[in-house]
Coordinates of C-alpha atoms and ligand atoms in Angstrom, one line a residue:
M7 CA -148.0 -223.6 -217.6
T8 CA -148.9 -223.6 -213.7
L9 CA -146.4 -222.5 -212.2
S10 CA -145.0 -225.4 -210.6
E11 CA -144.1 -226.8 -214.0
K12 CA -142.4 -223.2 -215.2
V13 CA -140.3 -224.2 -211.8
K14 CA -139.2 -227.6 -212.7
A15 CA -138.4 -226.4 -216.2
A16 CA -135.8 -224.6 -214.8
F17 CA -134.6 -227.1 -213.3
E18 CA -134.9 -229.5 -216.1
K19 CA -132.8 -226.3 -218.1
A20 CA -130.0 -225.9 -215.3
F21 CA -129.7 -230.1 -214.9
P22 CA -129.7 -231.2 -218.4
G23 CA -130.9 -235.1 -218.6
E24 CA -131.9 -234.9 -214.8
L25 CA -135.3 -236.1 -214.9
F26 CA -137.5 -234.0 -211.7
D27 CA -141.0 -234.5 -211.4
S28 CA -141.6 -234.1 -208.3
V29 CA -140.5 -230.2 -208.1
R30 CA -143.9 -228.2 -206.6
A31 CA -143.9 -224.4 -206.3
V32 CA -146.0 -224.4 -202.9
P33 CA -147.6 -221.3 -201.3
A34 CA -145.1 -219.6 -198.9
T35 CA -145.6 -220.2 -195.3
D36 CA -144.4 -216.5 -194.1
P37 CA -146.0 -213.3 -197.2
K38 CA -141.9 -212.4 -196.3
F39 CA -140.7 -214.5 -198.0
G40 CA -142.6 -213.7 -201.3
D41 CA -145.7 -215.4 -202.4
Y42 CA -145.5 -218.8 -203.6
Q43 CA -141.3 -221.5 -202.5
C44 CA -139.3 -223.8 -203.6
N45 CA -137.5 -227.0 -201.0
D46 CA -136.4 -229.3 -203.9
A47 CA -133.4 -228.1 -204.6
L48 CA -132.1 -228.9 -201.3
K49 CA -133.1 -232.6 -202.1
I50 CA -131.8 -232.6 -205.7
A51 CA -128.4 -230.4 -204.9
K52 CA -126.4 -233.9 -204.1
K53 CA -127.9 -235.7 -207.1
V54 CA -125.8 -232.5 -209.2
G55 CA -122.9 -232.5 -207.3
L56 CA -123.6 -228.9 -206.6
K57 CA -124.2 -226.7 -202.2
P58 CA -127.5 -226.3 -201.8
H59 CA -127.0 -222.5 -202.4
D60 CA -125.4 -223.2 -206.2
A61 CA -127.6 -225.7 -206.8
A62 CA -130.8 -222.5 -206.0
Q63 CA -129.3 -220.6 -207.9
K64 CA -129.1 -222.5 -211.2
V65 CA -132.2 -222.8 -211.4
A66 CA -133.1 -219.1 -210.3
D67 CA -131.2 -217.7 -213.4
A68 CA -132.8 -220.2 -215.5
L69 CA -135.9 -218.6 -214.2
E70 CA -137.5 -216.9 -217.7
G71 CA -140.7 -215.7 -218.5
D72 CA -142.2 -213.1 -217.2
C73 CA -144.2 -214.4 -214.4
F74 CA -141.7 -213.3 -211.1
E75 CA -140.9 -210.7 -210.9
K76 CA -138.8 -211.9 -208.1
V77 CA -136.5 -214.8 -207.5
D78 CA -134.8 -214.9 -204.6
V79 CA -131.9 -217.8 -202.8
A80 CA -132.5 -216.9 -199.7
G81 CA -130.7 -219.5 -196.3
P82 CA -129.4 -222.8 -197.5
G83 CA -130.5 -222.8 -200.9
F84 CA -134.3 -222.7 -200.5
L85 CA -136.0 -219.9 -203.8
N86 CA -138.2 -217.7 -203.1
L87 CA -140.6 -217.1 -205.7
T88 CA -142.6 -213.5 -206.2
V89 CA -144.9 -213.4 -208.7
S90 CA -145.9 -210.4 -211.6
P91 CA -149.4 -208.4 -211.1
G92 CA -149.9 -209.0 -214.8
W93 CA -149.1 -212.8 -214.4
L94 CA -151.8 -213.0 -211.3
A95 CA -153.8 -211.7 -213.9
G96 CA -153.1 -213.5 -216.8
E97 CA -153.6 -216.9 -214.1
L98 CA -156.9 -215.6 -212.4
E99 CA -158.6 -215.0 -215.8
T100 CA -157.9 -218.0 -217.0
L101 CA -159.4 -219.5 -213.6
A102 CA -162.5 -217.2 -214.0
K103 CA -163.4 -219.0 -217.6
A104 CA -162.1 -221.8 -216.9
P105 CA -165.5 -224.3 -216.9
K106 CA -165.8 -225.8 -212.3
C107 CA -163.4 -223.7 -211.8
G108 CA -161.4 -225.4 -212.8
I109 CA -161.4 -228.2 -211.4
P110 CA -159.2 -231.3 -213.1
Q111 CA -160.6 -233.6 -214.6
S112 CA -158.2 -236.1 -213.7
G113 CA -160.8 -238.8 -213.7
A114 CA -162.7 -239.0 -216.8
G115 CA -162.8 -242.1 -217.7
K116 CA -161.6 -244.2 -214.4
K117 CA -165.0 -245.8 -212.1
V118 CA -164.6 -245.8 -208.4
V119 CA -166.7 -247.6 -205.8
I120 CA -167.2 -244.8 -203.1
D121 CA -169.2 -247.6 -200.3
Y122 CA -170.3 -245.4 -197.6
S123 CA -173.6 -245.1 -195.3
S124 CA -174.7 -248.9 -195.5
P125 CA -176.5 -248.5 -191.7
N126 CA -178.4 -252.3 -190.9
A127 CA -182.1 -253.2 -191.5
A128 CA -184.5 -252.3 -189.1
K129 CA -182.9 -250.2 -187.5
Q130 CA -183.0 -245.9 -187.6
M131 CA -180.4 -243.9 -188.5
H132 CA -178.8 -242.7 -185.1
I133 CA -175.8 -239.8 -185.0
G134 CA -173.1 -242.9 -185.2
H135 CA -174.2 -242.9 -188.9
I136 CA -173.9 -239.1 -189.9
R137 CA -170.2 -239.6 -190.1
S138 CA -170.3 -242.0 -192.6
T139 CA -172.7 -240.4 -194.9
V140 CA -171.3 -237.1 -194.8
I141 CA -167.6 -237.7 -195.1
G142 CA -168.8 -240.9 -198.2
N143 CA -170.4 -238.5 -200.4
A144 CA -168.5 -235.3 -199.9
I145 CA -166.2 -237.9 -201.3
D146 CA -167.9 -239.1 -203.9
R147 CA -169.6 -235.1 -204.6
I148 CA -165.4 -234.5 -204.8
F149 CA -164.2 -238.1 -207.1
R150 CA -167.4 -236.7 -209.3
A151 CA -166.5 -233.6 -209.9
L152 CA -162.9 -234.7 -210.6
G153 CA -164.6 -236.1 -213.7
Y154 CA -164.4 -239.8 -212.3
D155 CA -168.0 -242.0 -213.3
V156 CA -168.1 -242.9 -209.1
I157 CA -170.8 -246.2 -208.5
A158 CA -172.0 -244.7 -205.3
D159 CA -173.0 -247.7 -203.2
N160 CA -174.9 -248.7 -200.0
H161 CA -174.0 -251.8 -198.7
L162 CA -176.9 -252.2 -196.2
G163 CA -177.0 -254.3 -193.5
D164 CA -179.6 -256.9 -194.6
W165 CA -178.7 -260.0 -193.6
G166 CA -176.9 -262.0 -191.0
T167 CA -178.8 -263.5 -187.6
Q168 CA -181.5 -260.0 -186.1
F169 CA -184.0 -261.3 -188.6
G170 CA -184.8 -265.0 -187.7
I171 CA -185.4 -262.8 -184.3
L172 CA -186.8 -260.1 -186.3
I173 CA -189.6 -262.6 -187.9
K174 CA -189.9 -264.9 -184.6
G175 CA -190.0 -260.8 -183.2
Y176 CA -193.0 -260.5 -185.4
R177 CA -195.3 -263.2 -185.2
D178 CA -195.7 -263.7 -181.5
L179 CA -194.4 -260.4 -179.5
L180 CA -196.3 -257.5 -182.2
T181 CA -200.1 -257.0 -182.1
Q182 CA -202.2 -256.6 -185.6
E183 CA -202.3 -253.0 -185.0
E184 CA -198.6 -253.2 -184.8
R185 CA -198.4 -255.9 -187.9
N186 CA -200.7 -253.4 -190.0
N187 CA -198.5 -249.9 -190.0
L188 CA -194.9 -251.2 -190.2
S189 CA -192.5 -248.9 -189.1
V190 CA -188.5 -249.0 -188.3
P191 CA -190.4 -248.0 -184.9
V192 CA -192.1 -250.9 -184.9
L193 CA -189.1 -253.2 -185.7
E194 CA -186.6 -251.8 -183.2
K195 CA -189.3 -252.3 -180.7
C196 CA -189.9 -256.2 -182.0
Y197 CA -186.2 -256.8 -182.5
V198 CA -184.7 -255.4 -178.6
L199 CA -188.8 -258.0 -177.1
S200 CA -187.5 -260.8 -178.9
A201 CA -184.3 -260.0 -178.6
A202 CA -184.4 -260.5 -174.3
R203 CA -186.5 -263.4 -175.0
A204 CA -184.1 -265.4 -176.6
K205 CA -182.0 -264.7 -173.6
E206 CA -184.0 -266.8 -171.9
E207 CA -183.0 -269.8 -169.5
D208 CA -185.0 -272.5 -171.6
G209 CA -183.6 -271.5 -175.1
V210 CA -186.6 -271.8 -176.2
W211 CA -187.3 -268.4 -178.0
R212 CA -183.5 -268.5 -178.9
E213 CA -183.8 -271.3 -181.3
A214 CA -187.1 -270.2 -182.5
C215 CA -185.3 -267.5 -183.9
K216 CA -183.3 -270.2 -185.1
A217 CA -185.8 -271.9 -187.1
E218 CA -186.8 -268.4 -188.4
L219 CA -182.9 -268.1 -189.9
V220 CA -182.5 -271.5 -191.0
K221 CA -186.0 -270.8 -193.0
L222 CA -185.1 -268.3 -194.0
Q223 CA -181.6 -269.1 -195.8
Q224 CA -183.3 -271.6 -196.9
G225 CA -185.9 -269.7 -199.3
D226 CA -188.9 -270.3 -197.1
G227 CA -191.5 -268.0 -199.2
E228 CA -193.5 -266.4 -196.0
N229 CA -190.4 -265.6 -194.3
L230 CA -188.8 -264.1 -197.7
A231 CA -191.9 -261.7 -197.8
L232 CA -192.0 -260.8 -194.8
W233 CA -187.6 -260.2 -194.9
K234 CA -188.5 -258.1 -198.0
K235 CA -191.0 -256.3 -196.7
F236 CA -188.5 -255.4 -193.9
I237 CA -185.9 -254.1 -195.9
D238 CA -188.7 -252.3 -198.1
I239 CA -190.0 -250.2 -194.8
S240 CA -185.8 -249.8 -193.7
I241 CA -184.8 -248.3 -197.4
A242 CA -187.8 -245.4 -197.4
E243 CA -186.8 -244.4 -193.4
F244 CA -183.4 -244.0 -195.2
D245 CA -184.3 -242.5 -198.2
R246 CA -186.2 -240.1 -196.2
M247 CA -182.1 -239.6 -193.8
Y248 CA -181.1 -239.4 -197.3
A249 CA -183.4 -236.6 -198.9
K250 CA -183.0 -234.0 -195.9
L251 CA -179.1 -234.6 -196.2
G252 CA -179.2 -234.9 -200.2
V253 CA -177.2 -238.2 -201.1
K254 CA -177.9 -240.3 -203.5
F255 CA -176.9 -243.7 -204.4
D256 CA -176.4 -245.3 -207.5
T257 CA -177.0 -249.2 -206.2
Y258 CA -178.5 -250.4 -202.5
R259 CA -177.3 -253.2 -203.1
G260 CA -177.1 -255.3 -199.4
E261 CA -175.1 -258.3 -197.7
S262 CA -178.4 -260.0 -198.5
Y263 CA -176.9 -259.5 -202.7
Y264 CA -173.7 -261.7 -202.0
N265 CA -175.3 -264.4 -199.7
G266 CA -175.2 -266.8 -202.4
V267 CA -171.6 -266.5 -203.8
M268 CA -170.0 -266.5 -200.4
P269 CA -170.2 -270.3 -200.4
R270 CA -168.6 -270.1 -203.8
V271 CA -165.5 -268.3 -202.9
V272 CA -165.0 -269.9 -200.3
E273 CA -164.2 -273.0 -202.2
R274 CA -161.6 -270.7 -204.2
L275 CA -160.5 -270.1 -200.8
V276 CA -159.8 -273.2 -200.7
K277 CA -158.8 -274.5 -204.2
M278 CA -155.7 -272.5 -204.0
G279 CA -154.8 -273.4 -200.8
L280 CA -155.4 -269.8 -198.6
A281 CA -157.9 -271.0 -195.6
E282 CA -157.5 -274.4 -193.5
E283 CA -159.3 -275.8 -191.0
S284 CA -159.4 -274.8 -187.5
E285 CA -161.2 -276.1 -184.6
G286 CA -164.6 -276.7 -186.8
A287 CA -163.7 -273.6 -188.7
L288 CA -162.0 -272.4 -191.8
V289 CA -159.9 -269.6 -191.6
V290 CA -156.9 -267.6 -193.4
K291 CA -153.8 -267.2 -191.2
L292 CA -152.3 -263.7 -191.4
E293 CA -149.8 -264.0 -189.1
D294 CA -146.9 -262.9 -191.1
E295 CA -148.3 -260.2 -191.6
K296 CA -149.2 -259.0 -188.2
L297 CA -152.9 -259.3 -189.4
G298 CA -153.9 -262.6 -187.1
V299 CA -156.4 -264.5 -188.7
A300 CA -159.9 -264.1 -190.5
I301 CA -162.0 -266.7 -190.1
V302 CA -164.4 -267.0 -193.7
R303 CA -166.2 -269.3 -192.4
K304 CA -168.0 -270.7 -188.2
S305 CA -167.9 -273.7 -187.1
D306 CA -171.4 -273.6 -187.9
G307 CA -170.8 -273.3 -191.6
G308 CA -172.2 -270.1 -191.9
Y309 CA -170.5 -266.6 -192.7
N310 CA -169.1 -263.8 -191.7
Y311 CA -168.6 -260.3 -192.6
T312 CA -165.0 -261.2 -194.2
T313 CA -167.0 -263.7 -196.6
S314 CA -169.4 -261.1 -197.4
D315 CA -166.9 -258.6 -198.0
L316 CA -164.5 -260.8 -200.3
A317 CA -168.2 -261.5 -202.5
C318 CA -168.8 -258.7 -202.4
V319 CA -165.0 -257.6 -204.2
E320 CA -165.5 -260.5 -206.5
C321 CA -169.1 -259.4 -207.7
R322 CA -168.2 -255.7 -207.7
V323 CA -164.7 -256.3 -209.9
K324 CA -167.2 -258.5 -212.4
D325 CA -169.9 -256.0 -212.6
Y326 CA -168.2 -253.0 -213.2
D327 CA -164.3 -252.5 -213.3
P328 CA -163.1 -249.7 -211.6
E329 CA -160.1 -249.3 -211.2
R330 CA -160.5 -248.8 -207.2
I331 CA -163.3 -249.4 -204.4
I332 CA -163.4 -246.6 -201.2
Y333 CA -165.1 -247.8 -198.3
V334 CA -165.8 -244.8 -195.5
T335 CA -166.5 -246.7 -191.9
D336 CA -165.8 -246.3 -188.2
A337 CA -162.6 -247.2 -187.3
R338 CA -162.8 -250.3 -184.9
Q339 CA -163.4 -251.9 -188.1
Q340 CA -160.1 -251.4 -189.3
L341 CA -158.4 -254.2 -188.4
H342 CA -161.4 -255.9 -190.8
F343 CA -160.7 -254.4 -194.0
K344 CA -157.1 -255.1 -193.3
Q345 CA -157.5 -258.7 -192.6
W346 CA -159.4 -258.2 -196.0
F347 CA -157.7 -256.5 -198.5
S348 CA -155.1 -258.3 -197.6
I349 CA -156.3 -261.8 -198.9
A350 CA -158.3 -260.3 -201.4
R351 CA -154.9 -259.3 -202.7
K352 CA -153.4 -263.0 -202.8
M353 CA -156.1 -264.2 -203.9
G354 CA -155.3 -262.3 -207.4
Y355 CA -157.4 -258.9 -207.5
S356 CA -154.7 -256.2 -207.6
D357 CA -155.7 -254.3 -210.6
V358 CA -158.4 -252.9 -208.0
Q359 CA -156.8 -250.9 -205.6
L360 CA -158.7 -251.2 -202.1
V361 CA -159.2 -248.0 -199.6
H362 CA -160.1 -247.5 -196.1
V363 CA -161.1 -244.6 -195.6
P364 CA -162.1 -244.8 -191.5
F365 CA -163.5 -242.5 -189.0
G366 CA -162.6 -241.1 -185.8
L367 CA -165.6 -241.1 -182.9
M368 CA -168.3 -239.4 -182.8
S369 CA -169.3 -237.8 -178.6
Y370 CA -172.6 -235.6 -178.4
Q371 CA -172.0 -233.1 -176.7
G372 CA -169.1 -234.3 -174.0
R373 CA -170.6 -237.2 -173.6
A374 CA -169.3 -240.8 -175.2
I375 CA -172.4 -242.1 -177.2
S376 CA -173.5 -245.6 -175.8
T377 CA -177.6 -247.2 -176.6
R378 CA -176.1 -247.2 -172.3
E379 CA -176.1 -243.8 -172.1
G380 CA -179.4 -243.5 -173.4
N381 CA -178.2 -240.9 -175.5
L382 CA -177.7 -242.6 -179.2
I383 CA -179.8 -239.7 -180.4
K384 CA -181.4 -240.5 -183.4
L385 CA -180.5 -238.9 -186.8
D386 CA -183.7 -237.6 -187.7
E387 CA -183.4 -236.0 -184.7
L388 CA -180.7 -234.6 -185.1
L389 CA -182.3 -232.6 -188.2
S390 CA -185.5 -231.5 -187.0
E391 CA -183.4 -230.0 -184.1
A392 CA -181.1 -228.5 -186.5
K393 CA -183.2 -226.7 -188.3
R394 CA -184.8 -225.3 -185.6
R395 CA -182.1 -223.7 -184.4
S396 CA -180.9 -223.2 -187.0
L397 CA -184.8 -221.4 -186.9
E398 CA -184.3 -218.9 -184.4
I399 CA -181.5 -217.4 -185.5
V400 CA -183.0 -216.4 -189.4
K401 CA -186.7 -216.2 -188.9
D402 CA -185.7 -212.6 -186.9
R403 CA -183.6 -211.9 -190.7
G404 CA -187.1 -213.1 -192.1
G405 CA -185.1 -216.8 -193.2
D406 CA -188.4 -219.7 -194.1
E407 CA -188.0 -222.6 -193.1
K408 CA -185.9 -223.9 -196.0
L409 CA -183.7 -221.8 -195.2
A410 CA -183.4 -223.0 -191.5
E411 CA -182.9 -226.1 -193.0
Q412 CA -180.5 -224.6 -195.4
I413 CA -177.9 -223.8 -192.7
G414 CA -178.9 -225.9 -189.8
Y415 CA -177.9 -229.2 -192.3
G416 CA -175.2 -227.3 -193.7
A417 CA -173.9 -227.0 -189.7
V418 CA -173.8 -230.0 -189.1
K419 CA -172.5 -230.9 -191.9
Y420 CA -170.0 -229.4 -191.9
S421 CA -168.6 -229.6 -188.0
D422 CA -168.2 -233.2 -189.6
L423 CA -166.1 -232.3 -192.6
S424 CA -164.4 -230.2 -191.1
H425 CA -162.4 -232.5 -189.1
D426 CA -159.8 -234.7 -190.2
P427 CA -161.7 -238.0 -190.6
I428 CA -160.2 -240.5 -188.0
T429 CA -159.8 -236.9 -185.6
D430 CA -163.0 -238.6 -182.8
I431 CA -165.6 -235.0 -183.0
D432 CA -167.6 -233.5 -180.1
F433 CA -170.9 -232.5 -181.2
S434 CA -172.2 -229.3 -180.0
W435 CA -174.3 -226.7 -180.8
D436 CA -172.7 -224.5 -180.1
K437 CA -170.1 -224.5 -182.4
A438 CA -171.6 -226.3 -185.2
L439 CA -174.2 -222.8 -185.2
A440 CA -171.9 -220.5 -184.5
L441 CA -171.6 -218.1 -187.3
E442 CA -167.9 -216.2 -186.5
G443 CA -165.1 -218.9 -186.9
N444 CA -164.2 -221.8 -188.5
S445 CA -168.4 -223.3 -188.7
G446 CA -171.2 -224.2 -191.5
P447 CA -173.1 -221.2 -191.4
Y448 CA -169.7 -218.5 -190.8
L449 CA -168.9 -219.8 -194.5
Q450 CA -172.6 -219.6 -196.0
Y451 CA -172.8 -216.0 -194.2
A452 CA -170.1 -214.9 -196.0
Y453 CA -171.2 -216.5 -199.5
A454 CA -175.1 -215.0 -199.2
R455 CA -172.5 -211.5 -198.4
V456 CA -170.3 -210.9 -201.5
R457 CA -173.7 -211.8 -202.7
S458 CA -175.0 -208.9 -201.6
L459 CA -172.4 -207.3 -202.0
L460 CA -172.0 -208.1 -205.8
S461 CA -176.1 -207.4 -206.4
K462 CA -175.4 -204.0 -205.5
A463 CA -172.8 -203.2 -208.5
E464 CA -173.3 -203.1 -211.7
G465 CA -172.1 -203.6 -214.7
F466 CA -168.5 -204.8 -214.3
A467 CA -168.0 -208.0 -215.7
A468 CA -166.0 -206.5 -217.9
G469 CA -163.3 -205.3 -216.2
E470 CA -159.1 -206.7 -216.0
F471 CA -158.4 -208.6 -213.1
L472 CA -155.6 -205.6 -211.2
V473 CA -153.5 -207.4 -208.6
S474 CA -152.2 -204.2 -206.4
T475 CA -152.8 -204.1 -202.8
P476 CA -151.5 -207.4 -200.1
A477 CA -154.3 -208.2 -199.1
E478 CA -155.7 -209.3 -202.7
K479 CA -152.6 -211.0 -204.2
R480 CA -152.8 -212.6 -200.7
L481 CA -156.7 -213.2 -201.7
A482 CA -155.9 -214.0 -205.4
L483 CA -152.8 -216.5 -204.9
Q484 CA -155.6 -218.3 -202.8
L485 CA -158.4 -219.0 -205.6
L486 CA -155.7 -220.1 -207.5
E487 CA -155.4 -223.0 -205.6
F488 CA -158.5 -223.9 -205.3
P489 CA -158.2 -226.9 -208.3
G490 CA -155.3 -228.2 -206.2
A491 CA -157.6 -228.3 -202.8
V492 CA -159.7 -230.2 -204.7
V493 CA -157.1 -232.0 -206.2
R494 CA -155.4 -232.9 -202.1
A495 CA -158.5 -233.3 -200.8
S496 CA -159.5 -236.4 -203.1
E497 CA -156.2 -237.9 -203.1
A498 CA -155.8 -238.0 -199.0
Y499 CA -160.1 -239.3 -198.8
K500 CA -160.3 -235.7 -197.0
P501 CA -162.6 -233.8 -197.0
S502 CA -160.9 -231.9 -194.2
V503 CA -158.3 -230.6 -196.9
L504 CA -160.8 -229.6 -199.1
A505 CA -163.9 -227.5 -195.6
D506 CA -160.0 -225.8 -194.0
Y507 CA -158.9 -224.7 -198.2
L508 CA -162.1 -222.9 -197.4
F509 CA -162.1 -221.4 -194.3
Q510 CA -158.5 -220.0 -195.5
T511 CA -160.5 -218.2 -198.5
A512 CA -163.5 -216.9 -196.7
Q513 CA -160.6 -215.8 -193.7
L514 CA -158.7 -214.1 -196.6
Y515 CA -161.7 -212.4 -198.3
S516 CA -162.7 -211.0 -195.2
S517 CA -159.6 -209.4 -194.9
F518 CA -159.6 -208.2 -198.3
Y519 CA -162.9 -207.0 -197.7
Q520 CA -162.1 -204.3 -195.1
N521 CA -158.4 -203.5 -196.1
S522 CA -159.9 -202.4 -199.2
P523 CA -162.7 -200.6 -200.1
I524 CA -164.7 -202.1 -202.7
L525 CA -167.6 -199.8 -204.6
K526 CA -166.6 -196.8 -203.8
S527 CA -163.0 -197.2 -205.3
E528 CA -162.9 -195.7 -208.4
E529 CA -162.6 -197.7 -211.8
P530 CA -160.3 -199.6 -212.9
V531 CA -160.1 -200.9 -209.4
R532 CA -163.5 -201.3 -208.9
S533 CA -164.1 -203.0 -211.5
A534 CA -161.5 -205.7 -210.9
R535 CA -162.1 -205.8 -207.1
L536 CA -166.1 -206.4 -208.0
R537 CA -164.3 -209.4 -210.3
L538 CA -162.1 -211.2 -207.5
C539 CA -165.3 -211.4 -205.0
S540 CA -167.6 -212.4 -208.0
L541 CA -164.0 -215.5 -208.4
F542 CA -164.1 -215.5 -204.4
G543 CA -167.9 -216.1 -204.5
E544 CA -168.5 -218.9 -207.1
I545 CA -165.1 -220.4 -206.0
L546 CA -167.2 -220.9 -202.1
S547 CA -170.0 -222.1 -203.6
T548 CA -168.6 -224.5 -205.7
G549 CA -166.0 -225.6 -202.8
L550 CA -169.3 -226.0 -200.6
G551 CA -171.3 -227.6 -203.1
L552 CA -168.9 -230.2 -202.9
L553 CA -169.0 -230.6 -199.2
G554 CA -172.6 -231.4 -200.2
I555 CA -173.5 -227.2 -198.4
E556 CA -175.8 -225.2 -199.8
T557 CA -175.7 -221.2 -200.2
P558 CA -178.2 -219.4 -199.8
E559 CA -178.1 -216.2 -201.8
H560 CA -179.2 -214.1 -199.1
I561 CA -178.7 -215.0 -195.4
Ligands
LIG34 N1 -172.8 -252.5 -192.2 C1 -171.6 -252.2 -191.4 C2 -171.9 -251.1 -190.5 O1 -173.0 -250.8 -190.0 C3 -170.6 -251.2 -192.7 C4 -170.8 -251.6 -194.4 C5 -169.5 -251.4 -194.6 N2 -169.3 -251.4 -195.9 C6 -168.7 -253.2 -196.5 N3 -168.8 -253.4 -197.6 N4 -168.4 -253.6 -194.9 O2 -170.7 -250.7 -190.2

């Protein structure tokens, strides 16, 4: 029984017949109030017709078992709980033996689609793509760890007007040599040149691009083959980045996949009376919900992003029947998601929970990132630079390229994941690679240090947990919170909740380590402390793993 469950049972015993589902014991904000506190007596006092203090006292009297050393009713009716060392040791033992560091398998039997990264084809991934990829992948890992059946879907931008421009440019602007050695940078150049010509006054080039697009949309063999070639080259290039980042997708169903489904979706919208004509376009009015008007078919007959996402949800529900679909994109798309989520609900998709996880903008070393600023750093370059800088740091310690990648890529990921996704963040090399403070390398280093300590000790496994000093107790209580931190991160769709937890844990470990001799202490304390170190190492490594960050044994 968890601590919260024990407290809940005491509420139920004190006030029979009432339900107390939301009762929780949470870690105390200040150790001088005990280890845990519960404020629920204040909330329920009215309901049970008592003064809050008296209600809390009644619960305190009903609390039983060997789990608490001390229970105080403080202030207007706070319950301050101090756990007993015996209970704590038992809980640590259970946690140490539990598979996956005690992460509950609450997602077992539930299917979730996570749509993330989703870059546009024929362009190199740049620093702006890092957020969706890294945040999405951490959410993916967290949900898998909770036992969910996750389908990681890369919703590539692989359809649309840009392909008319690209095909025209490929035919008439590239050299034979470039055509033979097609790569994403060549495609990018091709697009830029062709798009510039499409702006010419006479409109001849623009019309030619449009004609290529129409041919592609009508299934012309040659254009389809070219399009397919562009996509294959793009995916190969994206995969090179994903391999570096340790990111894997179950499927790459891009926008093109839903192309044939869009007319049917629009027909349904019309039939259901949800869409109506407006200035030649077909729109869904959402003004009642203050969401404006969403176009689902443009006046030229073409479909748009909204139509494509509606078609996509239809396919995902049909093919996977997930309980939830999670979309990780930048915050500028919030209105888009609110609009089409609302339309989807009206179309009857009410069983599937649609979740948008928006993230803020990223700036680089204090400057906004934009093509115009000329600092649209390529993801590839960012990762190479991360590796180069890390190599500088680790080579004096005998570290190799592999270690430099683990630290460099980990630093890039952590500098993003340690922030609430919705905040705008500034990427700075000094902060990302700092060995002190809230950084990836700091946590990796903490792990390597605990592993090195453990390798110096032999034969401690037999020892029992035994918690005596305050620093030890703080660390032990924190370790018990790991499964809860993973659950909270998943509920909030914020890997930062887990990152915060891990950083706090590492700090508590550090003060424990500084205050308590380990290898030099006497048995049974020595073994007990080593086991606490070992559990800390396991939790740190598991937690960082959920953020997609590797934990080398030596740094
Ligand atoms: N390709 C889009 C972009 O680059 C992201 C797609 C997100 N997924 C979706 N189903 N709309 O911003």
